[in-house]
Amino acid sequence: MKIEFLKNKKVLLILAFIVVFFIIIFSIKSTPKDSKNIVDNSTQLVASYSDDKFGYFIEYPGWWVREEYNDNTVIRNEASNAIVLIKTEKFSGLSEDILIESGIASEELKNNSNYSLKTFDRVTYKGMPGYLAEGIYNDGSIVWDYKEYGIYSSQGTKYIIRTQIEHALNSYYNDIVNDILVSITLHKN
């Protein structure tokens, strides 16, 4: 009788080991393939940047990277499949120039075969005129969903605020990128 109890105990231990083994295997297989590129998508904007030269402030997730190129600020996730770019340019500040320039921007996007322009609208941001362009951008290797705002300050600064999200990950990063956009404050009017 003691031998049967020991055999049953060994069988139970082996079965328990097999069950734990399969639980571990299935939990590993259920991890998304891109999990190394995707970090928690909660929208806690814990980092910020203020550019006094061009007059803007932006908040972004602390796990994103901020880089400066010339007078451009790029904020992106570590895998670079969600990007926010802030670029500044000078313009004359005349209202006719704004209309002409936003028309040029529209035509450039329409005539570039890498872009599929879904919408192009004139907008205002805190009383400043501008445009919003949205659509798909194909850089030859990646398809991106993009939004581009062109905002013209009365001080002669044009702000180009562009977002790009890898199309396949748009549903994952869209809320984060929109929260970043909402956080942007322009100081030069």
PDB file of N, CA and C in Angstrom, residues 83-155:
ATOM      1  N   ILE A  83       6.174  59.174 -33.887  1.00  0.00           N
ATOM      2  CA  ILE A  83       7.068  60.336 -33.914  1.00  0.00           C
ATOM      3  C   ILE A  83       6.250  61.627 -33.879  1.00  0.00           C
ATOM      4  N   VAL A  84       6.746  62.609 -33.114  1.00  0.00           N
ATOM      5  CA  VAL A  84       6.199  63.962 -33.135  1.00  0.00           C
ATOM      6  C   VAL A  84       7.357  64.888 -33.469  1.00  0.00           C
ATOM      7  N   LEU A  85       7.182  65.719 -34.492  1.00  0.00           N
ATOM      8  CA  LEU A  85       8.214  66.658 -34.934  1.00  0.00           C
ATOM      9  C   LEU A  85       7.671  68.074 -34.802  1.00  0.00           C
ATOM     10  N   ILE A  86       8.481  68.952 -34.227  1.00  0.00           N
ATOM     11  CA  ILE A  86       8.146  70.372 -34.206  1.00  0.00           C
ATOM     12  C   ILE A  86       9.259  71.097 -34.944  1.00  0.00           C
ATOM     13  N   LYS A  87       8.869  71.776 -36.002  1.00  0.00           N
ATOM     14  CA  LYS A  87       9.814  72.505 -36.842  1.00  0.00           C
ATOM     15  C   LYS A  87       9.347  73.953 -36.901  1.00  0.00           C
ATOM     16  N   THR A  88      10.284  74.867 -36.891  1.00  0.00           N
ATOM     17  CA  THR A  88       9.924  76.273 -36.996  1.00  0.00           C
ATOM     18  C   THR A  88      10.601  76.893 -38.208  1.00  0.00           C
ATOM     19  N   GLU A  89       9.890  77.821 -38.836  1.00  0.00           N
ATOM     20  CA  GLU A  89      10.410  78.544 -39.991  1.00  0.00           C
ATOM     21  C   GLU A  89       9.967  79.991 -39.874  1.00  0.00           C
ATOM     22  N   LYS A  90      10.691  80.864 -40.494  1.00  0.00           N
ATOM     23  CA  LYS A  90      10.293  82.273 -40.559  1.00  0.00           C
ATOM     24  C   LYS A  90       9.462  82.505 -41.813  1.00  0.00           C
ATOM     25  N   PHE A  91       8.490  83.421 -41.714  1.00  0.00           N
ATOM     26  CA  PHE A  91       7.736  83.859 -42.876  1.00  0.00           C
ATOM     27  C   PHE A  91       7.394  85.327 -42.651  1.00  0.00           C
ATOM     28  N   SER A  92       6.874  85.986 -43.660  1.00  0.00           N
ATOM     29  CA  SER A  92       6.699  87.444 -43.588  1.00  0.00           C
ATOM     30  C   SER A  92       5.609  87.898 -42.637  1.00  0.00           C
ATOM     31  N   GLY A  93       4.637  87.023 -42.349  1.00  0.00           N
ATOM     32  CA  GLY A  93       3.579  87.389 -41.418  1.00  0.00           C
ATOM     33  C   GLY A  93       2.376  88.040 -42.087  1.00  0.00           C
ATOM     34  N   LEU A  94       2.409  88.217 -43.391  1.00  0.00           N
ATOM     35  CA  LEU A  94       1.279  88.819 -44.086  1.00  0.00           C
ATOM     36  C   LEU A  94       0.210  87.773 -44.346  1.00  0.00           C
ATOM     37  N   SER A  95      -1.044  88.166 -44.241  1.00  0.00           N
ATOM     38  CA  SER A  95      -2.136  87.197 -44.384  1.00  0.00           C
ATOM     39  C   SER A  95      -2.172  86.578 -45.776  1.00  0.00           C
ATOM     40  N   GLU A  96      -1.811  87.348 -46.829  1.00  0.00           N
ATOM     41  CA  GLU A  96      -1.793  86.772 -48.175  1.00  0.00           C
ATOM     42  C   GLU A  96      -0.747  85.662 -48.272  1.00  0.00           C
ATOM     43  N   ASP A  97       0.398  85.878 -47.579  1.00  0.00           N
ATOM     44  CA  ASP A  97       1.446  84.857 -47.585  1.00  0.00           C
ATOM     45  C   ASP A  97       0.964  83.568 -46.922  1.00  0.00           C
ATOM     46  N   ILE A  98       0.171  83.720 -45.888  1.00  0.00           N
ATOM     47  CA  ILE A  98      -0.354  82.536 -45.192  1.00  0.00           C
ATOM     48  C   ILE A  98      -1.249  81.744 -46.145  1.00  0.00           C
ATOM     49  N   LEU A  99      -2.122  82.446 -46.845  1.00  0.00           N
ATOM     50  CA  LEU A  99      -3.007  81.761 -47.783  1.00  0.00           C
ATOM     51  C   LEU A  99      -2.212  81.091 -48.895  1.00  0.00           C
ATOM     52  N   ILE A 100      -1.229  81.790 -49.433  1.00  0.00           N
ATOM     53  CA  ILE A 100      -0.406  81.223 -50.501  1.00  0.00           C
ATOM     54  C   ILE A 100       0.382  80.030 -49.983  1.00  0.00           C
ATOM     55  N   GLU A 101       0.990  80.197 -48.799  1.00  0.00           N
ATOM     56  CA  GLU A 101       1.842  79.132 -48.276  1.00  0.00           C
ATOM     57  C   GLU A 101       1.028  77.889 -47.926  1.00  0.00           C
ATOM     58  N   SER A 102      -0.151  78.064 -47.321  1.00  0.00           N
ATOM     59  CA  SER A 102      -0.950  76.879 -47.006  1.00  0.00           C
ATOM     60  C   SER A 102      -1.442  76.222 -48.288  1.00  0.00           C
ATOM     61  N   GLY A 103      -1.689  77.012 -49.325  1.00  0.00           N
ATOM     62  CA  GLY A 103      -2.042  76.439 -50.627  1.00  0.00           C
ATOM     63  C   GLY A 103      -0.887  75.666 -51.227  1.00  0.00           C
ATOM     64  N   ILE A 104       0.338  76.199 -51.078  1.00  0.00           N
ATOM     65  CA  ILE A 104       1.533  75.492 -51.559  1.00  0.00           C
ATOM     66  C   ILE A 104       1.708  74.180 -50.809  1.00  0.00           C
ATOM     67  N   ALA A 105       1.513  74.220 -49.491  1.00  0.00           N
ATOM     68  CA  ALA A 105       1.645  72.995 -48.696  1.00  0.00           C
ATOM     69  C   ALA A 105       0.646  71.947 -49.168  1.00  0.00           C
ATOM     70  N   SER A 106      -0.575  72.379 -49.443  1.00  0.00           N
ATOM     71  CA  SER A 106      -1.598  71.457 -49.931  1.00  0.00           C
ATOM     72  C   SER A 106      -1.186  70.835 -51.259  1.00  0.00           C
ATOM     73  N   GLU A 107      -0.719  71.660 -52.175  1.00  0.00           N
ATOM     74  CA  GLU A 107      -0.310  71.159 -53.494  1.00  0.00           C
ATOM     75  C   GLU A 107       0.901  70.224 -53.399  1.00  0.00           C
ATOM     76  N   GLU A 108       1.862  70.559 -52.523  1.00  0.00           N
ATOM     77  CA  GLU A 108       3.034  69.692 -52.359  1.00  0.00           C
ATOM     78  C   GLU A 108       2.619  68.311 -51.882  1.00  0.00           C
ATOM     79  N   LEU A 109       1.689  68.262 -50.939  1.00  0.00           N
ATOM     80  CA  LEU A 109       1.226  66.969 -50.438  1.00  0.00           C
ATOM     81  C   LEU A 109       0.404  66.224 -51.493  1.00  0.00           C
ATOM     82  N   LYS A 110      -0.408  66.940 -52.238  1.00  0.00           N
ATOM     83  CA  LYS A 110      -1.230  66.305 -53.272  1.00  0.00           C
ATOM     84  C   LYS A 110      -0.383  65.756 -54.411  1.00  0.00           C
ATOM     85  N   ASN A 111       0.688  66.467 -54.761  1.00  0.00           N
ATOM     86  CA  ASN A 111       1.479  66.092 -55.925  1.00  0.00           C
ATOM     87  C   ASN A 111       2.625  65.127 -55.619  1.00  0.00           C
ATOM     88  N   ASN A 112       2.866  64.842 -54.368  1.00  0.00           N
ATOM     89  CA  ASN A 112       3.934  63.918 -53.992  1.00  0.00           C
ATOM     90  C   ASN A 112       3.343  62.509 -53.932  1.00  0.00           C
ATOM     91  N   SER A 113       3.860  61.602 -54.757  1.00  0.00           N
ATOM     92  CA  SER A 113       3.298  60.246 -54.836  1.00  0.00           C
ATOM     93  C   SER A 113       3.493  59.438 -53.550  1.00  0.00           C
ATOM     94  N   ASN A 114       4.358  59.890 -52.648  1.00  0.00           N
ATOM     95  CA  ASN A 114       4.537  59.192 -51.371  1.00  0.00           C
ATOM     96  C   ASN A 114       3.399  59.482 -50.399  1.00  0.00           C
ATOM     97  N   TYR A 115       2.606  60.517 -50.691  1.00  0.00           N
ATOM     98  CA  TYR A 115       1.520  60.934 -49.812  1.00  0.00           C
ATOM     99  C   TYR A 115       0.175  60.580 -50.406  1.00  0.00           C
ATOM    100  N   SER A 116      -0.716  60.143 -49.550  1.00  0.00           N
ATOM    101  CA  SER A 116      -2.121  60.000 -49.888  1.00  0.00           C
ATOM    102  C   SER A 116      -2.856  60.935 -48.936  1.00  0.00           C
ATOM    103  N   LEU A 117      -3.233  62.102 -49.427  1.00  0.00           N
ATOM    104  CA  LEU A 117      -3.839  63.151 -48.618  1.00  0.00           C
ATOM    105  C   LEU A 117      -5.323  62.851 -48.419  1.00  0.00           C
ATOM    106  N   LYS A 118      -5.730  62.665 -47.161  1.00  0.00           N
ATOM    107  CA  LYS A 118      -7.144  62.408 -46.858  1.00  0.00           C
ATOM    108  C   LYS A 118      -7.894  63.712 -46.654  1.00  0.00           C
ATOM    109  N   THR A 119      -7.317  64.624 -45.856  1.00  0.00           N
ATOM    110  CA  THR A 119      -7.960  65.914 -45.607  1.00  0.00           C
ATOM    111  C   THR A 119      -6.913  67.014 -45.597  1.00  0.00           C
ATOM    112  N   PHE A 120      -7.352  68.174 -46.001  1.00  0.00           N
ATOM    113  CA  PHE A 120      -6.541  69.382 -45.881  1.00  0.00           C
ATOM    114  C   PHE A 120      -7.511  70.501 -45.559  1.00  0.00           C
ATOM    115  N   ASP A 121      -7.397  71.034 -44.333  1.00  0.00           N
ATOM    116  CA  ASP A 121      -8.330  72.064 -43.876  1.00  0.00           C
ATOM    117  C   ASP A 121      -7.571  73.241 -43.294  1.00  0.00           C
ATOM    118  N   ARG A 122      -8.150  74.417 -43.436  1.00  0.00           N
ATOM    119  CA  ARG A 122      -7.625  75.584 -42.739  1.00  0.00           C
ATOM    120  C   ARG A 122      -8.164  75.543 -41.316  1.00  0.00           C
ATOM    121  N   VAL A 123      -7.305  75.840 -40.349  1.00  0.00           N
ATOM    122  CA  VAL A 123      -7.668  75.791 -38.939  1.00  0.00           C
ATOM    123  C   VAL A 123      -7.131  77.039 -38.245  1.00  0.00           C
ATOM    124  N   THR A 124      -7.580  77.250 -37.005  1.00  0.00           N
ATOM    125  CA  THR A 124      -6.987  78.288 -36.161  1.00  0.00           C
ATOM    126  C   THR A 124      -6.571  77.646 -34.843  1.00  0.00           C
ATOM    127  N   TYR A 125      -5.473  78.138 -34.296  1.00  0.00           N
ATOM    128  CA  TYR A 125      -4.981  77.687 -33.003  1.00  0.00           C
ATOM    129  C   TYR A 125      -4.782  78.925 -32.147  1.00  0.00           C
ATOM    130  N   LYS A 126      -5.620  79.078 -31.127  1.00  0.00           N
ATOM    131  CA  LYS A 126      -5.560  80.249 -30.242  1.00  0.00           C
ATOM    132  C   LYS A 126      -5.503  81.546 -31.042  1.00  0.00           C
ATOM    133  N   GLY A 127      -6.345  81.627 -32.050  1.00  0.00           N
ATOM    134  CA  GLY A 127      -6.431  82.820 -32.868  1.00  0.00           C
ATOM    135  C   GLY A 127      -5.421  82.895 -33.996  1.00  0.00           C
ATOM    136  N   MET A 128      -4.497  81.966 -34.082  1.00  0.00           N
ATOM    137  CA  MET A 128      -3.488  81.979 -35.144  1.00  0.00           C
ATOM    138  C   MET A 128      -3.974  81.110 -36.306  1.00  0.00           C
ATOM    139  N   PRO A 129      -3.843  81.599 -37.541  1.00  0.00           N
ATOM    140  CA  PRO A 129      -4.294  80.814 -38.692  1.00  0.00           C
ATOM    141  C   PRO A 129      -3.322  79.673 -39.000  1.00  0.00           C
ATOM    142  N   GLY A 130      -3.855  78.667 -39.672  1.00  0.00           N
ATOM    143  CA  GLY A 130      -2.998  77.557 -40.071  1.00  0.00           C
ATOM    144  C   GLY A 130      -3.744  76.547 -40.902  1.00  0.00           C
ATOM    145  N   TYR A 131      -3.152  75.387 -41.034  1.00  0.00           N
ATOM    146  CA  TYR A 131      -3.772  74.295 -41.787  1.00  0.00           C
ATOM    147  C   TYR A 131      -3.556  72.983 -41.052  1.00  0.00           C
ATOM    148  N   LEU A 132      -4.370  72.006 -41.390  1.00  0.00           N
ATOM    149  CA  LEU A 132      -4.225  70.637 -40.900  1.00  0.00           C
ATOM    150  C   LEU A 132      -4.301  69.714 -42.107  1.00  0.00           C
ATOM    151  N   ALA A 133      -3.263  68.918 -42.285  1.00  0.00           N
ATOM    152  CA  ALA A 133      -3.242  67.908 -43.349  1.00  0.00           C
ATOM    153  C   ALA A 133      -3.169  66.541 -42.685  1.00  0.00           C
ATOM    154  N   GLU A 134      -3.955  65.588 -43.171  1.00  0.00           N
ATOM    155  CA  GLU A 134      -3.932  64.225 -42.638  1.00  0.00           C
ATOM    156  C   GLU A 134      -3.943  63.243 -43.792  1.00  0.00           C
ATOM    157  N   GLY A 135      -3.289  62.104 -43.573  1.00  0.00           N
ATOM    158  CA  GLY A 135      -3.298  61.079 -44.594  1.00  0.00           C
ATOM    159  C   GLY A 135      -2.309  59.974 -44.322  1.00  0.00           C
ATOM    160  N   ILE A 136      -1.888  59.340 -45.404  1.00  0.00           N
ATOM    161  CA  ILE A 136      -0.955  58.219 -45.360  1.00  0.00           C
ATOM    162  C   ILE A 136       0.327  58.651 -46.063  1.00  0.00           C
ATOM    163  N   TYR A 137       1.455  58.290 -45.483  1.00  0.00           N
ATOM    164  CA  TYR A 137       2.755  58.576 -46.076  1.00  0.00           C
ATOM    165  C   TYR A 137       3.509  57.260 -46.200  1.00  0.00           C
ATOM    166  N   ASN A 138       4.045  56.980 -47.390  1.00  0.00           N
ATOM    167  CA  ASN A 138       4.821  55.767 -47.619  1.00  0.00           C
ATOM    168  C   ASN A 138       6.243  56.180 -47.943  1.00  0.00           C
ATOM    169  N   ASP A 139       7.179  55.847 -47.041  1.00  0.00           N
ATOM    170  CA  ASP A 139       8.572  56.248 -47.264  1.00  0.00           C
ATOM    171  C   ASP A 139       9.362  55.218 -48.070  1.00  0.00           C
ATOM    172  N   GLY A 140       8.670  54.222 -48.596  1.00  0.00           N
ATOM    173  CA  GLY A 140       9.334  53.191 -49.391  1.00  0.00           C
ATOM    174  C   GLY A 140       9.505  51.889 -48.640  1.00  0.00           C
ATOM    175  N   SER A 141       9.572  51.984 -47.315  1.00  0.00           N
ATOM    176  CA  SER A 141       9.693  50.757 -46.519  1.00  0.00           C
ATOM    177  C   SER A 141       8.617  50.664 -45.436  1.00  0.00           C
ATOM    178  N   ILE A 142       8.117  51.805 -44.989  1.00  0.00           N
ATOM    179  CA  ILE A 142       7.105  51.823 -43.933  1.00  0.00           C
ATOM    180  C   ILE A 142       5.955  52.713 -44.381  1.00  0.00           C
ATOM    181  N   VAL A 143       4.734  52.279 -44.060  1.00  0.00           N
ATOM    182  CA  VAL A 143       3.544  53.091 -44.307  1.00  0.00           C
ATOM    183  C   VAL A 143       3.178  53.764 -42.983  1.00  0.00           C
ATOM    184  N   TRP A 144       3.009  55.091 -43.035  1.00  0.00           N
ATOM    185  CA  TRP A 144       2.747  55.898 -41.851  1.00  0.00           C
ATOM    186  C   TRP A 144       1.398  56.595 -41.957  1.00  0.00           C
ATOM    187  N   ASP A 145       0.710  56.740 -40.829  1.00  0.00           N
ATOM    188  CA  ASP A 145      -0.416  57.668 -40.727  1.00  0.00           C
ATOM    189  C   ASP A 145       0.182  58.974 -40.232  1.00  0.00           C
ATOM    190  N   TYR A 146      -0.140  60.076 -40.868  1.00  0.00           N
ATOM    191  CA  TYR A 146       0.450  61.348 -40.454  1.00  0.00           C
ATOM    192  C   TYR A 146      -0.617  62.416 -40.272  1.00  0.00           C
ATOM    193  N   LYS A 147      -0.271  63.381 -39.434  1.00  0.00           N
ATOM    194  CA  LYS A 147      -1.008  64.625 -39.269  1.00  0.00           C
ATOM    195  C   LYS A 147       0.033  65.721 -39.316  1.00  0.00           C
ATOM    196  N   GLU A 148      -0.288  66.799 -40.006  1.00  0.00           N
ATOM    197  CA  GLU A 148       0.629  67.937 -40.030  1.00  0.00           C
ATOM    198  C   GLU A 148      -0.166  69.211 -39.833  1.00  0.00           C
ATOM    199  N   TYR A 149       0.221  69.954 -38.804  1.00  0.00           N
ATOM    200  CA  TYR A 149      -0.341  71.272 -38.558  1.00  0.00           C
ATOM    201  C   TYR A 149       0.683  72.309 -38.986  1.00  0.00           C
ATOM    202  N   GLY A 150       0.252  73.298 -39.720  1.00  0.00           N
ATOM    203  CA  GLY A 150       1.064  74.473 -40.001  1.00  0.00           C
ATOM    204  C   GLY A 150       0.388  75.643 -39.317  1.00  0.00           C
ATOM    205  N   ILE A 151       1.059  76.271 -38.363  1.00  0.00           N
ATOM    206  CA  ILE A 151       0.454  77.362 -37.588  1.00  0.00           C
ATOM    207  C   ILE A 151       1.325  78.599 -37.746  1.00  0.00           C
ATOM    208  N   TYR A 152       0.701  79.731 -38.068  1.00  0.00           N
ATOM    209  CA  TYR A 152       1.411  80.967 -38.383  1.00  0.00           C
ATOM    210  C   TYR A 152       1.199  81.990 -37.272  1.00  0.00           C
ATOM    211  N   SER A 153       2.284  82.382 -36.604  1.00  0.00           N
ATOM    212  CA  SER A 153       2.168  83.386 -35.540  1.00  0.00           C
ATOM    213  C   SER A 153       2.272  84.781 -36.150  1.00  0.00           C
ATOM    214  N   SER A 154       1.734  85.766 -35.445  1.00  0.00           N
ATOM    215  CA  SER A 154       1.812  87.146 -35.927  1.00  0.00           C
ATOM    216  C   SER A 154       3.233  87.695 -35.815  1.00  0.00           C
ATOM    217  N   GLN A 155       4.121  86.980 -35.129  1.00  0.00           N
ATOM    218  CA  GLN A 155       5.517  87.389 -34.994  1.00  0.00           C
ATOM    219  C   GLN A 155       6.382  86.890 -36.151  1.00  0.00           C
TER     220      GLN A 155
END
